Amino acid sequence: MKLAQRTALVTGAGSGIGRAIALCFAREGAAVAVNDIRRDRAEAVAQEIRALGRETLTLPADVSDSVEVRAIFEQLTAQWQRLDILVNNAGIVELEPSRQQRLIQAHMERLAGSGAPAPLAISQSITDMEWRRTLAVHLDGTFYCTREALKLMEAQRYGKIINMASVAGLTGLAGAAAYSAAKAGIIGLTKAIAREAIHCGVYVNAIAPGFIDTPMLAEMDAEMKRLIALQAPIGRFGTPEEVAAVALHLASDDSSYTVGQVLSPNGGFYM
Ligand code: NAP
């Protein structure tokens, strides 16, 4: 087992990629604390971890709220005294149907070579609230959890911080300006903190998945999914388990020379 005796916290672990990572780490021997904004979901995954015979904690909180984040770290420290692995995974996405339709239509018009394209009018319609919430959950949330984790990890002279970015942060995605900006911000944050924290044996890296089949994309138009899958040479979406395998590599001592990197399981969508 690659994570025996380790303690981990995974944010947004009540669903999708976070859940797969939490269960993968538990199978590899770690005690895993489960954060999610939804208490019932966090509790359900904690139950699955217990069934694997591992210790767990349920830590519901909104990661975009620094007071709530401090409180869950206090709870974790009181129970376990140390934290070896943090996965900053919690995230949201805006999949407004009419925006998706406009993107599909524009794509079809380009393929058909027909006339002057109509304005997409997507980024100009992003509200202040949508922009701020997206940045708050992804970028503030990653920073707040990292700040608390560093207090423990630098003192214990060991740690692994894994930040969930996205191909959106590497290449930019049409129709997802706030999300792409937040994920690019996470990549910058990863690199800056990686340079500081490695002095104390704390490794900071990011994962930038391509399109992964999770509840986050349940609202995505089927035609949009088909167009996206065709853009990846592998011809399909990834699975949460395929991302968890990359997280396990970064969480374990197999990645002992990997600092400030962005690993991108994306089926060739972005090279
Ligand atoms: P998911 O299935 O929706 O899981 C994300 C979980 O995080 C949900 O349970 C969600 O609750 C929770 N959450 C949302 N806001 C939170 C907050 N403020 N505090 C704590 N928990 C919160 O999504 P996923 O696809 O597994 O995505 C996980 C991460 O991977 C995200 O950072 C996402 O951006 C990233 N990612 C996903 C893909 C993909 O194609 N799926 C690709 C690249 C990167 P609610 O459901 O109530 O919001």
Short mmCIF file of C-alpha atoms and ligand atoms in Angstrom, two decimals:
data_model
loop_
_atom_site.label_atom_id
_atom_site.label_comp_id
_atom_site.label_asym_id
_atom_site.label_seq_id
_atom_site.Cartn_x
_atom_site.Cartn_y
_atom_site.Cartn_z
CA MET A 1 0.00 0.00 0.00
CA LYS A 2 1.37 3.38 -1.03
CA LEU A 3 -0.25 5.58 1.64
CA ALA A 4 -0.07 3.47 4.81
CA GLN A 5 0.00 5.62 7.99
CA ARG A 6 -0.83 8.78 5.99
CA THR A 7 -3.65 11.20 6.71
CA ALA A 8 -5.41 13.01 3.87
CA LEU A 9 -8.09 15.65 3.38
CA VAL A 10 -9.97 15.81 0.08
CA THR A 11 -12.25 18.79 -0.57
CA GLY A 12 -15.42 18.39 -2.63
CA ALA A 13 -15.08 14.65 -2.00
CA GLY A 14 -18.82 13.99 -1.88
CA SER A 15 -18.99 13.44 -5.63
CA GLY A 16 -17.12 12.67 -8.86
CA ILE A 17 -13.34 13.03 -8.94
CA GLY A 18 -13.01 13.92 -5.23
CA ARG A 19 -14.93 10.82 -4.18
CA ALA A 20 -12.78 8.61 -6.44
CA ILE A 21 -9.61 10.13 -4.97
CA ALA A 22 -10.83 9.70 -1.38
CA LEU A 23 -11.68 6.02 -1.98
CA CYS A 24 -8.42 5.39 -3.87
CA PHE A 25 -6.36 6.88 -1.01
CA ALA A 26 -8.31 4.84 1.56
CA ARG A 27 -7.67 1.63 -0.42
CA GLU A 28 -3.97 2.53 -0.35
CA GLY A 29 -4.00 2.69 3.45
CA ALA A 30 -4.65 6.37 4.26
CA ALA A 31 -7.05 7.80 6.81
CA VAL A 32 -9.15 10.19 4.72
CA ALA A 33 -11.12 13.24 5.87
CA VAL A 34 -14.03 14.07 3.58
CA ASN A 35 -15.02 17.67 2.94
CA ASP A 36 -18.00 18.72 0.86
CA ILE A 37 -20.38 21.65 0.93
CA ARG A 38 -23.16 19.02 1.26
CA ARG A 39 -23.01 17.22 4.60
CA ASP A 40 -25.09 14.23 3.43
CA ARG A 41 -22.76 13.56 0.52
CA ALA A 42 -19.65 13.86 2.69
CA GLU A 43 -21.20 11.47 5.22
CA ALA A 44 -22.05 8.93 2.50
CA VAL A 45 -18.46 8.86 1.23
CA ALA A 46 -17.12 8.67 4.80
CA GLN A 47 -19.33 5.61 5.20
CA GLU A 48 -17.72 4.02 2.12
CA ILE A 49 -14.27 4.72 3.61
CA ARG A 50 -15.25 3.10 6.91
CA ALA A 51 -16.44 0.07 4.95
CA LEU A 52 -12.89 -0.21 3.55
CA GLY A 53 -11.64 -0.42 7.14
CA ARG A 54 -10.04 3.04 7.24
CA GLU A 55 -10.40 5.95 9.61
CA THR A 56 -12.32 8.95 8.34
CA LEU A 57 -13.74 12.31 9.37
CA THR A 58 -16.70 14.16 7.88
CA LEU A 59 -15.84 17.84 7.53
CA PRO A 60 -18.66 19.69 5.75
CA ALA A 61 -17.79 23.28 4.85
CA ASP A 62 -17.86 25.81 2.04
CA VAL A 63 -14.19 26.12 1.05
CA SER A 64 -14.75 29.66 -0.21
CA ASP A 65 -15.36 30.77 3.39
CA SER A 66 -12.07 31.17 5.27
CA VAL A 67 -13.78 30.97 8.68
CA GLU A 68 -15.36 27.61 7.81
CA VAL A 69 -12.05 26.38 6.40
CA ARG A 70 -10.18 27.33 9.59
CA ALA A 71 -12.81 25.51 11.63
CA ILE A 72 -12.48 22.21 9.73
CA PHE A 73 -8.69 22.34 10.00
CA GLU A 74 -9.03 22.88 13.76
CA GLN A 75 -11.33 19.86 13.93
CA LEU A 76 -8.93 17.78 11.86
CA THR A 77 -5.92 18.81 13.94
CA ALA A 78 -7.74 18.03 17.19
CA GLN A 79 -8.52 14.50 15.93
CA TRP A 80 -5.43 13.54 13.97
CA GLN A 81 -2.72 16.06 15.00
CA ARG A 82 -1.17 15.93 11.51
CA LEU A 83 -2.08 16.19 7.83
CA ASP A 84 0.10 14.54 5.19
CA ILE A 85 -1.95 15.08 2.02
CA LEU A 86 -4.37 17.83 0.96
CA VAL A 87 -6.32 17.60 -2.30
CA ASN A 88 -7.93 20.90 -3.25
CA ASN A 89 -10.64 19.49 -5.47
CA ALA A 90 -13.94 21.28 -4.67
CA GLY A 91 -15.34 23.03 -7.71
CA ILE A 92 -18.36 24.26 -9.62
CA VAL A 93 -19.13 24.99 -13.25
CA GLU A 94 -21.77 27.06 -15.01
CA LEU A 95 -23.44 25.13 -17.87
CA GLU A 96 -26.17 27.43 -19.08
CA PRO A 97 -28.16 25.63 -21.85
CA SER A 98 -28.54 28.60 -24.22
CA ARG A 99 -24.80 29.31 -24.07
CA GLN A 100 -24.09 25.68 -24.98
CA GLN A 101 -26.51 25.92 -27.89
CA ARG A 102 -24.77 29.02 -29.22
CA LEU A 103 -21.39 27.29 -29.04
CA ILE A 104 -22.70 24.22 -30.86
CA GLN A 105 -24.36 26.37 -33.52
CA ALA A 106 -21.18 28.39 -34.09
CA HIS A 107 -19.20 25.18 -34.42
CA MET A 108 -21.67 23.80 -36.99
CA GLU A 109 -21.65 27.07 -38.95
CA ARG A 110 -17.87 27.02 -39.11
CA LEU A 111 -17.93 23.40 -40.32
CA ALA A 112 -20.49 24.32 -42.99
CA GLY A 113 -18.53 27.47 -43.89
CA SER A 114 -21.79 29.43 -43.82
CA GLY A 115 -21.88 33.24 -43.75
CA ALA A 116 -20.77 35.79 -41.18
CA PRO A 117 -20.88 34.29 -37.67
CA ALA A 118 -23.36 35.69 -35.15
CA PRO A 119 -21.84 37.02 -31.91
CA LEU A 120 -21.62 34.32 -29.25
CA ALA A 121 -22.46 36.90 -26.57
CA ILE A 122 -21.34 34.58 -23.78
CA SER A 123 -18.60 36.30 -21.78
CA GLN A 124 -20.43 39.61 -22.06
CA SER A 125 -23.37 38.00 -20.23
CA ILE A 126 -21.39 36.71 -17.23
CA THR A 127 -22.85 38.31 -14.10
CA ASP A 128 -20.76 39.72 -11.25
CA MET A 129 -22.16 36.96 -9.04
CA GLU A 130 -21.20 34.14 -11.44
CA TRP A 131 -17.70 35.57 -11.89
CA ARG A 132 -17.12 36.05 -8.16
CA ARG A 133 -18.58 32.69 -7.08
CA THR A 134 -16.46 30.80 -9.61
CA LEU A 135 -13.27 32.54 -8.51
CA ALA A 136 -14.25 32.18 -4.84
CA VAL A 137 -14.88 28.43 -4.86
CA HIS A 138 -11.91 27.47 -7.03
CA LEU A 139 -9.20 30.03 -6.33
CA ASP A 140 -10.05 31.38 -2.85
CA GLY A 141 -10.98 27.87 -1.70
CA THR A 142 -7.68 26.42 -2.88
CA PHE A 143 -5.77 29.25 -1.22
CA TYR A 144 -7.65 29.10 2.11
CA CYS A 145 -7.16 25.34 2.47
CA THR A 146 -3.52 25.56 1.38
CA ARG A 147 -2.84 28.32 3.92
CA GLU A 148 -4.16 26.16 6.77
CA ALA A 149 -2.43 23.01 5.52
CA LEU A 150 0.95 24.76 5.27
CA LYS A 151 0.77 25.61 8.98
CA LEU A 152 0.70 21.90 9.76
CA MET A 153 2.86 20.59 6.93
CA GLU A 154 5.76 23.05 7.18
CA ALA A 155 5.97 22.40 10.94
CA GLN A 156 5.92 18.62 10.44
CA ARG A 157 8.40 18.94 7.55
CA TYR A 158 6.30 16.77 5.26
CA GLY A 159 3.33 17.26 3.02
CA LYS A 160 1.74 16.78 -0.37
CA ILE A 161 -0.64 19.39 -1.74
CA ILE A 162 -2.49 18.53 -4.94
CA ASN A 163 -4.55 21.21 -6.62
CA MET A 164 -7.28 20.35 -9.13
CA ALA A 165 -6.83 22.61 -12.14
CA SER A 166 -8.20 21.76 -15.60
CA VAL A 167 -7.28 21.87 -19.27
CA ALA A 168 -9.42 25.03 -19.15
CA GLY A 169 -6.58 26.67 -17.19
CA LEU A 170 -3.98 25.54 -19.72
CA THR A 171 -5.64 26.34 -23.03
CA GLY A 172 -8.75 28.39 -22.16
CA LEU A 173 -12.22 27.14 -23.06
CA ALA A 174 -14.78 29.12 -25.05
CA GLY A 175 -17.91 29.67 -22.97
CA ALA A 176 -16.01 29.22 -19.69
CA ALA A 177 -14.05 32.43 -19.08
CA ALA A 178 -14.50 32.56 -15.30
CA TYR A 179 -13.74 28.85 -14.92
CA SER A 180 -10.67 29.09 -17.18
CA ALA A 181 -9.39 32.15 -15.29
CA ALA A 182 -9.89 30.41 -11.93
CA LYS A 183 -8.08 27.27 -13.09
CA ALA A 184 -5.20 29.27 -14.61
CA GLY A 185 -4.98 31.09 -11.26
CA ILE A 186 -4.73 27.74 -9.47
CA ILE A 187 -1.81 26.80 -11.72
CA GLY A 188 0.01 30.05 -10.84
CA LEU A 189 -0.70 29.54 -7.14
CA THR A 190 0.59 25.95 -7.36
CA LYS A 191 3.90 27.02 -8.86
CA ALA A 192 4.49 29.92 -6.44
CA ILE A 193 3.78 27.87 -3.32
CA ALA A 194 5.70 24.88 -4.67
CA ARG A 195 8.84 27.03 -4.77
CA GLU A 196 8.39 28.13 -1.14
CA ALA A 197 7.16 24.97 0.50
CA ILE A 198 9.64 22.46 -0.90
CA HIS A 199 12.18 23.93 1.52
CA CYS A 200 10.24 22.18 4.28
CA GLY A 201 9.59 18.95 2.40
CA VAL A 202 6.13 20.03 1.26
CA TYR A 203 5.38 19.13 -2.37
CA VAL A 204 2.83 21.19 -4.27
CA ASN A 205 1.59 20.06 -7.69
CA ALA A 206 -1.51 20.34 -9.84
CA ILE A 207 -3.64 18.04 -11.96
CA ALA A 208 -5.30 19.50 -15.05
CA PRO A 209 -7.80 16.89 -16.23
CA GLY A 210 -9.48 16.97 -19.59
CA PHE A 211 -13.20 16.16 -19.74
CA ILE A 212 -14.18 13.61 -17.11
CA ASP A 213 -17.53 11.86 -16.81
CA THR A 214 -18.84 13.11 -13.44
CA PRO A 215 -22.07 14.61 -12.07
CA MET A 216 -20.54 18.06 -12.76
CA LEU A 217 -21.17 17.53 -16.47
CA ALA A 218 -24.64 15.99 -16.08
CA GLU A 219 -26.21 19.17 -17.45
CA MET A 220 -23.97 19.24 -20.49
CA ASP A 221 -25.80 18.98 -23.81
CA ALA A 222 -25.34 15.53 -25.40
CA GLU A 223 -24.27 17.08 -28.72
CA MET A 224 -21.70 19.20 -26.89
CA LYS A 225 -20.34 16.06 -25.20
CA ARG A 226 -19.99 14.36 -28.58
CA LEU A 227 -18.15 17.35 -30.08
CA ILE A 228 -15.77 17.48 -27.12
CA ALA A 229 -15.06 13.74 -27.14
CA LEU A 230 -14.17 14.05 -30.85
CA GLN A 231 -11.58 16.73 -30.02
CA ALA A 232 -9.63 14.31 -27.83
CA PRO A 233 -7.55 11.84 -29.88
CA ILE A 234 -8.61 9.10 -27.46
CA GLY A 235 -12.23 9.74 -28.52
CA ARG A 236 -13.93 9.60 -25.11
CA PHE A 237 -14.29 11.31 -21.74
CA GLY A 238 -12.09 10.17 -18.87
CA THR A 239 -13.25 8.47 -15.69
CA PRO A 240 -12.82 9.80 -12.13
CA GLU A 241 -10.64 6.75 -11.40
CA GLU A 242 -8.23 7.76 -14.19
CA VAL A 243 -7.73 11.10 -12.42
CA ALA A 244 -7.46 9.41 -9.01
CA ALA A 245 -4.54 7.34 -10.33
CA VAL A 246 -2.64 10.56 -11.09
CA ALA A 247 -3.52 11.95 -7.66
CA LEU A 248 -2.18 8.78 -6.04
CA HIS A 249 1.12 9.22 -7.88
CA LEU A 250 1.41 12.80 -6.58
CA ALA A 251 0.31 11.84 -3.05
CA SER A 252 2.76 8.97 -2.72
CA ASP A 253 6.54 8.99 -2.45
CA ASP A 254 6.70 7.83 -6.10
CA SER A 255 6.68 11.53 -7.00
CA SER A 256 9.72 12.46 -4.90
CA TYR A 257 11.26 14.64 -7.67
CA THR A 258 8.02 16.24 -8.88
CA VAL A 259 7.66 19.86 -7.73
CA GLY A 260 5.34 22.56 -9.07
CA GLN A 261 4.21 20.44 -12.03
CA VAL A 262 0.89 20.26 -13.83
CA LEU A 263 0.00 16.68 -14.79
CA SER A 264 -2.78 16.55 -17.35
CA PRO A 265 -4.75 13.31 -17.88
CA ASN A 266 -6.75 14.48 -20.90
CA GLY A 267 -6.78 11.79 -23.60
CA GLY A 268 -4.70 14.07 -25.83
CA PHE A 269 -7.25 16.91 -25.79
CA TYR A 270 -4.35 19.25 -24.99
CA MET A 271 -0.69 18.36 -25.63
P1 NAP B 1 -18.61 17.17 -8.97
O1 NAP B 1 -18.97 15.78 -9.29
O2 NAP B 1 -19.64 18.23 -9.09
O3 NAP B 1 -17.97 17.22 -7.49
C1 NAP B 1 -17.57 18.42 -6.89
C2 NAP B 1 -18.05 18.42 -5.45
O4 NAP B 1 -17.60 19.63 -4.81
C3 NAP B 1 -19.59 18.43 -5.37
O5 NAP B 1 -20.05 17.57 -4.36
C4 NAP B 1 -19.85 19.90 -5.03
O6 NAP B 1 -21.11 20.13 -4.39
C5 NAP B 1 -18.70 20.19 -4.10
N1 NAP B 1 -18.53 21.63 -3.89
C6 NAP B 1 -18.94 22.64 -4.70
N2 NAP B 1 -18.65 23.83 -4.14
C7 NAP B 1 -18.06 23.55 -2.95
C8 NAP B 1 -17.56 24.38 -1.92
N3 NAP B 1 -17.64 25.72 -2.00
N4 NAP B 1 -17.02 23.80 -0.82
C9 NAP B 1 -16.96 22.44 -0.72
N5 NAP B 1 -17.43 21.62 -1.67
C10 NAP B 1 -17.98 22.16 -2.78
O7 NAP B 1 -17.40 17.66 -9.91
P2 NAP B 1 -16.11 16.90 -10.49
O8 NAP B 1 -16.29 16.79 -11.94
O9 NAP B 1 -15.78 15.72 -9.67
O10 NAP B 1 -15.02 18.04 -10.26
C11 NAP B 1 -14.05 18.01 -9.23
C12 NAP B 1 -12.95 18.99 -9.57
O11 NAP B 1 -12.34 18.61 -10.81
C13 NAP B 1 -13.42 20.43 -9.75
O12 NAP B 1 -12.45 21.32 -9.23
C14 NAP B 1 -13.50 20.56 -11.25
O13 NAP B 1 -13.39 21.91 -11.66
C15 NAP B 1 -12.32 19.72 -11.67
N6 NAP B 1 -12.38 19.26 -13.05
C16 NAP B 1 -13.45 18.54 -13.49
C17 NAP B 1 -13.47 18.13 -14.81
C18 NAP B 1 -14.62 17.32 -15.38
O14 NAP B 1 -14.68 17.21 -16.61
N7 NAP B 1 -15.51 16.78 -14.59
C19 NAP B 1 -12.41 18.45 -15.65
C20 NAP B 1 -11.34 19.17 -15.16
C21 NAP B 1 -11.33 19.58 -13.84
P3 NAP B 1 -22.33 20.67 -5.36
O15 NAP B 1 -22.63 19.55 -6.30
O16 NAP B 1 -23.43 20.94 -4.38
O17 NAP B 1 -21.83 21.89 -6.06
#
